[in-house]
Amino acid sequence: MEVFDYVIMGIGCVLIVIGLLLFVSGKRESANHSQVEGFGIKLNVSNPSIILIVFGIGLVLVPRLLPNQLSQPELLETASQLPPPQNREMSVQQQSTDTPTNVATQPSQTATTNSPAISYQSAQVQAPQVWFPEGQWHMTGYELNGIDQTGFVEASILFVKRSPTKVSWNSHFIISDIWGNVANYQYQGEINSTGSAYHLLISQSNDPNFRNFGAIPMEFKLENNNQVHMRYNYGGADLLTHWMQ
């Protein structure tokens, strides 16, 4: 019981005591008659102390009756929500057997899903699509820093494919100036490809001004008129050459 229940019972006891005192003292109201109904019983009394006693007894009994009436439905409702003991054991066993199965199947599904992507990427690395010229080619155009100097230069170049991503080359240049001086120079090196990008390497030359700058980025393609287009920057000079086979 709670504190409120004890308060109700205390008030009931006080009313009973007052009623008994009035009843014993013999104080009555001769003109008024009261009718009291309690627990399905009707009483016609002439002494008001009886009313106090009846109310006092009712207040004392109410806290003892209400908890039983409230607690029983709550217990029944709680018990109805719980599964029977056998079903509880079966549900616990089912959860323990399902969890390892789900965990074990996840790695296999992940491996199956990712395996096509891995094989596709490895295939791309093993077989890149790269274009390289082969054989002997002759120069058809020469520009230095945007100035056409084709009339002062004659040249030929030989391409030899070494691998799907590399070709070696060997060139011979005959260069003349406005005073009629002529010079012969030979250059050789490699052209490498990394995907769609090309790099030019000039490794050897008899040119007294030759310097090895390592791999140089280069525009390298076959144009619509079947000419090889080569453009690169060598030692600060922008060179553009075209070659026809």
PDB file of C-alpha atoms in Angstrom:
ATOM      1  CA  MET A   1       0.000   0.000   0.000  1.00  0.00           C
ATOM      2  CA  GLU A   2       1.029   3.615  -0.602  1.00  0.00           C
ATOM      3  CA  VAL A   3       0.958   6.653   1.696  1.00  0.00           C
ATOM      4  CA  PHE A   4      -2.376   7.749   0.251  1.00  0.00           C
ATOM      5  CA  ASP A   5      -3.918   4.435   1.272  1.00  0.00           C
ATOM      6  CA  TYR A   6      -2.787   4.915   4.850  1.00  0.00           C
ATOM      7  CA  VAL A   7      -4.287   8.427   4.863  1.00  0.00           C
ATOM      8  CA  ILE A   8      -7.664   7.075   3.688  1.00  0.00           C
ATOM      9  CA  MET A   9      -7.582   4.371   6.343  1.00  0.00           C
ATOM     10  CA  GLY A  10      -6.681   6.946   9.031  1.00  0.00           C
ATOM     11  CA  ILE A  11      -9.642   9.154   8.055  1.00  0.00           C
ATOM     12  CA  GLY A  12     -11.907   6.100   8.177  1.00  0.00           C
ATOM     13  CA  CYS A  13     -10.703   5.199  11.663  1.00  0.00           C
ATOM     14  CA  VAL A  14     -11.300   8.788  12.842  1.00  0.00           C
ATOM     15  CA  LEU A  15     -14.876   8.699  11.506  1.00  0.00           C
ATOM     16  CA  ILE A  16     -15.514   5.365  13.226  1.00  0.00           C
ATOM     17  CA  VAL A  17     -14.228   6.716  16.538  1.00  0.00           C
ATOM     18  CA  ILE A  18     -16.371   9.879  16.246  1.00  0.00           C
ATOM     19  CA  GLY A  19     -19.419   7.799  15.333  1.00  0.00           C
ATOM     20  CA  LEU A  20     -18.941   5.500  18.295  1.00  0.00           C
ATOM     21  CA  LEU A  21     -18.527   8.456  20.640  1.00  0.00           C
ATOM     22  CA  LEU A  22     -21.741  10.054  19.369  1.00  0.00           C
ATOM     23  CA  PHE A  23     -23.567   6.765  19.579  1.00  0.00           C
ATOM     24  CA  VAL A  24     -22.447   6.161  23.143  1.00  0.00           C
ATOM     25  CA  SER A  25     -23.253   9.700  24.257  1.00  0.00           C
ATOM     26  CA  GLY A  26     -26.838   9.182  23.061  1.00  0.00           C
ATOM     27  CA  LYS A  27     -27.142  12.370  20.952  1.00  0.00           C
ATOM     28  CA  ARG A  28     -30.030  11.910  18.555  1.00  0.00           C
ATOM     29  CA  GLU A  29     -32.059  14.013  16.220  1.00  0.00           C
ATOM     30  CA  SER A  30     -35.652  13.171  16.833  1.00  0.00           C
ATOM     31  CA  ALA A  31     -37.078  14.954  13.778  1.00  0.00           C
ATOM     32  CA  ASN A  32     -34.701  13.751  11.007  1.00  0.00           C
ATOM     33  CA  HIS A  33     -34.401  10.181   9.874  1.00  0.00           C
ATOM     34  CA  SER A  34     -31.590   9.159   7.539  1.00  0.00           C
ATOM     35  CA  GLN A  35     -31.392   6.309   5.077  1.00  0.00           C
ATOM     36  CA  VAL A  36     -28.015   4.649   4.628  1.00  0.00           C
ATOM     37  CA  GLU A  37     -27.131   2.248   1.791  1.00  0.00           C
ATOM     38  CA  GLY A  38     -23.929   0.253   1.888  1.00  0.00           C
ATOM     39  CA  PHE A  39     -22.857  -2.999   0.278  1.00  0.00           C
ATOM     40  CA  GLY A  40     -26.365  -3.494  -1.122  1.00  0.00           C
ATOM     41  CA  ILE A  41     -28.072  -3.026   2.293  1.00  0.00           C
ATOM     42  CA  LYS A  42     -30.503  -0.150   3.014  1.00  0.00           C
ATOM     43  CA  LEU A  43     -30.896   1.038   6.621  1.00  0.00           C
ATOM     44  CA  ASN A  44     -33.271   3.600   8.089  1.00  0.00           C
ATOM     45  CA  VAL A  45     -31.589   5.113  11.117  1.00  0.00           C
ATOM     46  CA  SER A  46     -32.434   7.959  13.377  1.00  0.00           C
ATOM     47  CA  ASN A  47     -28.974   8.364  14.873  1.00  0.00           C
ATOM     48  CA  PRO A  48     -26.441  10.216  12.583  1.00  0.00           C
ATOM     49  CA  SER A  49     -23.551   8.455  14.320  1.00  0.00           C
ATOM     50  CA  ILE A  50     -24.416   5.304  12.363  1.00  0.00           C
ATOM     51  CA  ILE A  51     -23.682   7.171   9.118  1.00  0.00           C
ATOM     52  CA  LEU A  52     -20.223   8.140  10.331  1.00  0.00           C
ATOM     53  CA  ILE A  53     -19.451   4.583  11.391  1.00  0.00           C
ATOM     54  CA  VAL A  54     -20.561   3.187   7.995  1.00  0.00           C
ATOM     55  CA  PHE A  55     -18.457   5.708   6.060  1.00  0.00           C
ATOM     56  CA  GLY A  56     -15.475   5.061   8.321  1.00  0.00           C
ATOM     57  CA  ILE A  57     -15.670   1.312   7.735  1.00  0.00           C
ATOM     58  CA  GLY A  58     -15.942   1.929   3.984  1.00  0.00           C
ATOM     59  CA  LEU A  59     -12.847   4.135   3.933  1.00  0.00           C
ATOM     60  CA  VAL A  60     -10.882   1.536   5.917  1.00  0.00           C
ATOM     61  CA  LEU A  61     -11.837  -1.265   3.496  1.00  0.00           C
ATOM     62  CA  VAL A  62     -11.356   0.644   0.193  1.00  0.00           C
ATOM     63  CA  PRO A  63      -7.482   0.597   0.159  1.00  0.00           C
ATOM     64  CA  ARG A  64      -7.489  -3.134   0.862  1.00  0.00           C
ATOM     65  CA  LEU A  65      -9.926  -3.941  -1.926  1.00  0.00           C
ATOM     66  CA  LEU A  66      -8.676  -1.690  -4.750  1.00  0.00           C
ATOM     67  CA  PRO A  67      -5.067  -3.002  -5.020  1.00  0.00           C
ATOM     68  CA  ASN A  68      -6.275  -6.551  -5.574  1.00  0.00           C
ATOM     69  CA  GLN A  69      -8.688  -5.445  -8.261  1.00  0.00           C
ATOM     70  CA  LEU A  70      -6.025  -3.424 -10.103  1.00  0.00           C
ATOM     71  CA  SER A  71      -3.082  -5.774  -9.802  1.00  0.00           C
ATOM     72  CA  GLN A  72      -4.811  -8.908 -11.071  1.00  0.00           C
ATOM     73  CA  PRO A  73      -5.641  -7.552 -14.585  1.00  0.00           C
ATOM     74  CA  GLU A  74      -2.116  -6.164 -14.914  1.00  0.00           C
ATOM     75  CA  LEU A  75      -0.590  -9.527 -14.023  1.00  0.00           C
ATOM     76  CA  LEU A  76      -2.905 -11.310 -16.460  1.00  0.00           C
ATOM     77  CA  GLU A  77      -2.061  -8.887 -19.271  1.00  0.00           C
ATOM     78  CA  THR A  78       1.678  -9.245 -18.670  1.00  0.00           C
ATOM     79  CA  ALA A  79       1.435 -13.020 -18.534  1.00  0.00           C
ATOM     80  CA  SER A  80      -0.594 -13.119 -21.776  1.00  0.00           C
ATOM     81  CA  GLN A  81       2.182 -11.278 -23.667  1.00  0.00           C
ATOM     82  CA  LEU A  82       4.881 -13.793 -22.724  1.00  0.00           C
ATOM     83  CA  PRO A  83       5.207 -16.931 -24.892  1.00  0.00           C
ATOM     84  CA  PRO A  84       4.813 -20.355 -23.286  1.00  0.00           C
ATOM     85  CA  PRO A  85       7.987 -21.808 -21.752  1.00  0.00           C
ATOM     86  CA  GLN A  86       8.483 -24.296 -24.613  1.00  0.00           C
ATOM     87  CA  ASN A  87       8.163 -21.576 -27.261  1.00  0.00           C
ATOM     88  CA  ARG A  88      10.707 -19.407 -25.431  1.00  0.00           C
ATOM     89  CA  GLU A  89      13.314 -22.171 -25.538  1.00  0.00           C
ATOM     90  CA  MET A  90      12.638 -22.809 -29.235  1.00  0.00           C
ATOM     91  CA  SER A  91      12.972 -19.086 -30.107  1.00  0.00           C
ATOM     92  CA  VAL A  92      16.281 -18.802 -28.229  1.00  0.00           C
ATOM     93  CA  GLN A  93      17.671 -21.888 -29.997  1.00  0.00           C
ATOM     94  CA  GLN A  94      16.525 -20.559 -33.394  1.00  0.00           C
ATOM     95  CA  GLN A  95      18.298 -17.213 -32.843  1.00  0.00           C
ATOM     96  CA  SER A  96      21.534 -18.929 -31.815  1.00  0.00           C
ATOM     97  CA  THR A  97      21.486 -21.154 -34.923  1.00  0.00           C
ATOM     98  CA  ASP A  98      20.568 -18.362 -37.384  1.00  0.00           C
ATOM     99  CA  THR A  99      23.297 -15.891 -36.381  1.00  0.00           C
ATOM    100  CA  PRO A 100      26.404 -17.955 -37.403  1.00  0.00           C
ATOM    101  CA  THR A 101      24.791 -18.886 -40.733  1.00  0.00           C
ATOM    102  CA  ASN A 102      24.232 -15.260 -41.728  1.00  0.00           C
ATOM    103  CA  VAL A 103      27.753 -14.259 -40.717  1.00  0.00           C
ATOM    104  CA  ALA A 104      29.315 -17.113 -42.631  1.00  0.00           C
ATOM    105  CA  THR A 105      27.497 -16.314 -45.875  1.00  0.00           C
ATOM    106  CA  GLN A 106      28.551 -12.653 -46.035  1.00  0.00           C
ATOM    107  CA  PRO A 107      32.223 -13.125 -47.053  1.00  0.00           C
ATOM    108  CA  SER A 108      31.315 -15.470 -49.912  1.00  0.00           C
ATOM    109  CA  GLN A 109      28.769 -13.007 -51.309  1.00  0.00           C
ATOM    110  CA  THR A 110      31.289 -10.153 -51.155  1.00  0.00           C
ATOM    111  CA  ALA A 111      33.976 -12.179 -52.886  1.00  0.00           C
ATOM    112  CA  THR A 112      31.539 -13.238 -55.645  1.00  0.00           C
ATOM    113  CA  THR A 113      30.427  -9.658 -56.261  1.00  0.00           C
ATOM    114  CA  ASN A 114      33.935  -8.151 -56.397  1.00  0.00           C
ATOM    115  CA  SER A 115      35.658 -10.872 -58.423  1.00  0.00           C
ATOM    116  CA  PRO A 116      34.407  -9.714 -61.897  1.00  0.00           C
ATOM    117  CA  ALA A 117      35.637  -6.150 -61.262  1.00  0.00           C
ATOM    118  CA  ILE A 118      39.089  -7.387 -60.215  1.00  0.00           C
ATOM    119  CA  SER A 119      39.471  -9.616 -63.268  1.00  0.00           C
ATOM    120  CA  TYR A 120      38.285  -6.816 -65.582  1.00  0.00           C
ATOM    121  CA  GLN A 121      40.820  -4.333 -64.186  1.00  0.00           C
ATOM    122  CA  SER A 122      43.680  -6.824 -64.500  1.00  0.00           C
ATOM    123  CA  ALA A 123      42.692  -7.456 -68.116  1.00  0.00           C
ATOM    124  CA  GLN A 124      42.898  -3.737 -68.862  1.00  0.00           C
ATOM    125  CA  VAL A 125      46.414  -3.510 -67.399  1.00  0.00           C
ATOM    126  CA  GLN A 126      47.670  -6.537 -69.318  1.00  0.00           C
ATOM    127  CA  ALA A 127      46.343  -5.435 -72.733  1.00  0.00           C
ATOM    128  CA  PRO A 128      46.487  -1.622 -73.148  1.00  0.00           C
ATOM    129  CA  GLN A 129      45.501  -0.152 -76.500  1.00  0.00           C
ATOM    130  CA  VAL A 130      48.527   1.871 -77.760  1.00  0.00           C
ATOM    131  CA  TRP A 131      49.337   3.029 -81.291  1.00  0.00           C
ATOM    132  CA  PHE A 132      52.923   3.155 -82.617  1.00  0.00           C
ATOM    133  CA  PRO A 133      54.276   3.655 -86.138  1.00  0.00           C
ATOM    134  CA  GLU A 134      56.749   1.222 -87.648  1.00  0.00           C
ATOM    135  CA  GLY A 135      59.262   1.357 -90.494  1.00  0.00           C
ATOM    136  CA  GLN A 136      60.907   4.235 -92.336  1.00  0.00           C
ATOM    137  CA  TRP A 137      59.304   7.718 -92.446  1.00  0.00           C
ATOM    138  CA  HIS A 138      60.364  10.987 -94.142  1.00  0.00           C
ATOM    139  CA  MET A 139      59.907  14.504 -92.783  1.00  0.00           C
ATOM    140  CA  THR A 140      57.235  16.667 -94.443  1.00  0.00           C
ATOM    141  CA  GLY A 141      57.139  19.599 -91.991  1.00  0.00           C
ATOM    142  CA  TYR A 142      59.369  21.255 -89.372  1.00  0.00           C
ATOM    143  CA  GLU A 143      58.455  24.186 -87.094  1.00  0.00           C
ATOM    144  CA  LEU A 144      60.638  25.812 -84.435  1.00  0.00           C
ATOM    145  CA  ASN A 145      58.798  28.015 -81.896  1.00  0.00           C
ATOM    146  CA  GLY A 146      55.891  28.372 -84.336  1.00  0.00           C
ATOM    147  CA  ILE A 147      58.125  29.373 -87.332  1.00  0.00           C
ATOM    148  CA  ASP A 148      58.077  27.075 -90.372  1.00  0.00           C
ATOM    149  CA  GLN A 149      61.633  26.019 -91.297  1.00  0.00           C
ATOM    150  CA  THR A 150      60.815  23.045 -93.491  1.00  0.00           C
ATOM    151  CA  GLY A 151      62.935  24.462 -96.348  1.00  0.00           C
ATOM    152  CA  PHE A 152      66.118  24.304 -94.256  1.00  0.00           C
ATOM    153  CA  VAL A 153      65.691  20.768 -92.867  1.00  0.00           C
ATOM    154  CA  GLU A 154      65.657  17.306 -94.454  1.00  0.00           C
ATOM    155  CA  ALA A 155      65.226  14.264 -92.245  1.00  0.00           C
ATOM    156  CA  SER A 156      64.209  10.630 -92.045  1.00  0.00           C
ATOM    157  CA  ILE A 157      63.318   8.436 -89.048  1.00  0.00           C
ATOM    158  CA  LEU A 158      63.091   4.684 -88.476  1.00  0.00           C
ATOM    159  CA  PHE A 159      60.664   3.259 -85.899  1.00  0.00           C
ATOM    160  CA  VAL A 160      61.176  -0.240 -84.424  1.00  0.00           C
ATOM    161  CA  LYS A 161      58.544  -1.591 -82.018  1.00  0.00           C
ATOM    162  CA  ARG A 162      60.077  -3.165 -78.910  1.00  0.00           C
ATOM    163  CA  SER A 163      56.953  -3.893 -76.798  1.00  0.00           C
ATOM    164  CA  PRO A 164      53.262  -2.989 -76.691  1.00  0.00           C
ATOM    165  CA  THR A 165      54.199   0.212 -74.803  1.00  0.00           C
ATOM    166  CA  LYS A 166      57.611   1.106 -76.249  1.00  0.00           C
ATOM    167  CA  VAL A 167      59.170   1.838 -79.653  1.00  0.00           C
ATOM    168  CA  SER A 168      62.800   2.751 -80.458  1.00  0.00           C
ATOM    169  CA  TRP A 169      63.697   5.250 -83.140  1.00  0.00           C
ATOM    170  CA  ASN A 170      66.755   6.472 -85.065  1.00  0.00           C
ATOM    171  CA  SER A 171      66.730   9.710 -87.106  1.00  0.00           C
ATOM    172  CA  HIS A 172      69.084  11.516 -89.526  1.00  0.00           C
ATOM    173  CA  PHE A 173      68.865  15.318 -90.010  1.00  0.00           C
ATOM    174  CA  ILE A 174      70.476  17.486 -92.710  1.00  0.00           C
ATOM    175  CA  ILE A 175      70.272  21.134 -91.658  1.00  0.00           C
ATOM    176  CA  SER A 176      71.327  24.146 -93.775  1.00  0.00           C
ATOM    177  CA  ASP A 177      71.363  27.860 -93.063  1.00  0.00           C
ATOM    178  CA  ILE A 178      70.953  31.030 -95.126  1.00  0.00           C
ATOM    179  CA  TRP A 179      74.701  31.157 -95.828  1.00  0.00           C
ATOM    180  CA  GLY A 180      74.742  27.672 -97.337  1.00  0.00           C
ATOM    181  CA  ASN A 181      76.326  25.873 -94.410  1.00  0.00           C
ATOM    182  CA  VAL A 182      75.189  22.248 -94.030  1.00  0.00           C
ATOM    183  CA  ALA A 183      75.312  20.027 -90.924  1.00  0.00           C
ATOM    184  CA  ASN A 184      74.466  16.339 -90.479  1.00  0.00           C
ATOM    185  CA  TYR A 185      73.112  15.176 -87.152  1.00  0.00           C
ATOM    186  CA  GLN A 186      71.918  11.814 -85.937  1.00  0.00           C
ATOM    187  CA  TYR A 187      69.589  11.241 -82.997  1.00  0.00           C
ATOM    188  CA  GLN A 188      68.264   8.078 -81.397  1.00  0.00           C
ATOM    189  CA  GLY A 189      66.107   7.176 -78.430  1.00  0.00           C
ATOM    190  CA  GLU A 190      62.752   5.706 -77.376  1.00  0.00           C
ATOM    191  CA  ILE A 191      59.061   6.603 -77.192  1.00  0.00           C
ATOM    192  CA  ASN A 192      57.135   5.173 -74.230  1.00  0.00           C
ATOM    193  CA  SER A 193      53.422   5.134 -73.580  1.00  0.00           C
ATOM    194  CA  THR A 194      51.531   5.116 -70.255  1.00  0.00           C
ATOM    195  CA  GLY A 195      47.889   4.741 -71.222  1.00  0.00           C
ATOM    196  CA  SER A 196      47.069   7.593 -73.618  1.00  0.00           C
ATOM    197  CA  ALA A 197      50.175   9.704 -72.768  1.00  0.00           C
ATOM    198  CA  TYR A 198      53.453   9.517 -74.716  1.00  0.00           C
ATOM    199  CA  HIS A 199      56.985  10.470 -73.637  1.00  0.00           C
ATOM    200  CA  LEU A 200      60.015  11.052 -75.881  1.00  0.00           C
ATOM    201  CA  LEU A 201      63.528  10.093 -74.774  1.00  0.00           C
ATOM    202  CA  ILE A 202      66.543  11.331 -76.803  1.00  0.00           C
ATOM    203  CA  SER A 203      69.388   9.193 -75.484  1.00  0.00           C
ATOM    204  CA  GLN A 204      72.255   9.775 -77.975  1.00  0.00           C
ATOM    205  CA  SER A 205      73.310  12.315 -80.659  1.00  0.00           C
ATOM    206  CA  ASN A 206      76.375  13.689 -82.424  1.00  0.00           C
ATOM    207  CA  ASP A 207      74.990  17.226 -82.072  1.00  0.00           C
ATOM    208  CA  PRO A 208      77.531  19.282 -80.029  1.00  0.00           C
ATOM    209  CA  ASN A 209      74.629  21.076 -78.320  1.00  0.00           C
ATOM    210  CA  PHE A 210      72.896  17.805 -77.347  1.00  0.00           C
ATOM    211  CA  ARG A 211      71.671  17.390 -73.767  1.00  0.00           C
ATOM    212  CA  ASN A 212      69.769  14.473 -72.300  1.00  0.00           C
ATOM    213  CA  PHE A 213      66.652  15.878 -70.585  1.00  0.00           C
ATOM    214  CA  GLY A 214      65.162  12.472 -69.843  1.00  0.00           C
ATOM    215  CA  ALA A 215      61.594  11.539 -70.788  1.00  0.00           C
ATOM    216  CA  ILE A 216      59.770  14.537 -72.313  1.00  0.00           C
ATOM    217  CA  PRO A 217      55.947  14.732 -72.659  1.00  0.00           C
ATOM    218  CA  MET A 218      54.980  14.646 -76.326  1.00  0.00           C
ATOM    219  CA  GLU A 219      51.944  14.944 -78.607  1.00  0.00           C
ATOM    220  CA  PHE A 220      52.114  11.796 -80.723  1.00  0.00           C
ATOM    221  CA  LYS A 221      49.333  10.773 -83.119  1.00  0.00           C
ATOM    222  CA  LEU A 222      48.442   9.777 -86.661  1.00  0.00           C
ATOM    223  CA  GLU A 223      46.581  12.566 -88.451  1.00  0.00           C
ATOM    224  CA  ASN A 224      43.860  12.196 -91.103  1.00  0.00           C
ATOM    225  CA  ASN A 225      46.337  12.561 -93.993  1.00  0.00           C
ATOM    226  CA  ASN A 226      48.340   9.581 -92.613  1.00  0.00           C
ATOM    227  CA  GLN A 227      51.060  11.839 -91.256  1.00  0.00           C
ATOM    228  CA  VAL A 228      52.737  11.225 -87.908  1.00  0.00           C
ATOM    229  CA  HIS A 229      52.376  14.290 -85.663  1.00  0.00           C
ATOM    230  CA  MET A 230      55.179  14.834 -83.087  1.00  0.00           C
ATOM    231  CA  ARG A 231      55.247  17.929 -80.859  1.00  0.00           C
ATOM    232  CA  TYR A 232      57.456  18.406 -77.798  1.00  0.00           C
ATOM    233  CA  ASN A 233      59.539  20.967 -75.893  1.00  0.00           C
ATOM    234  CA  TYR A 234      63.288  20.383 -75.968  1.00  0.00           C
ATOM    235  CA  GLY A 235      65.534  22.688 -73.920  1.00  0.00           C
ATOM    236  CA  GLY A 236      62.974  25.504 -73.973  1.00  0.00           C
ATOM    237  CA  ALA A 237      62.334  25.252 -77.754  1.00  0.00           C
ATOM    238  CA  ASP A 238      58.920  24.184 -79.034  1.00  0.00           C
ATOM    239  CA  LEU A 239      59.417  21.659 -81.880  1.00  0.00           C
ATOM    240  CA  LEU A 240      56.700  20.378 -84.236  1.00  0.00           C
ATOM    241  CA  THR A 241      57.506  17.765 -86.911  1.00  0.00           C
ATOM    242  CA  HIS A 242      55.382  15.803 -89.382  1.00  0.00           C
ATOM    243  CA  TRP A 243      56.398  12.545 -91.062  1.00  0.00           C
ATOM    244  CA  MET A 244      55.042  10.660 -94.045  1.00  0.00           C
ATOM    245  CA  GLN A 245      55.794   7.019 -94.847  1.00  0.00           C
TER     246      GLN A 245
END
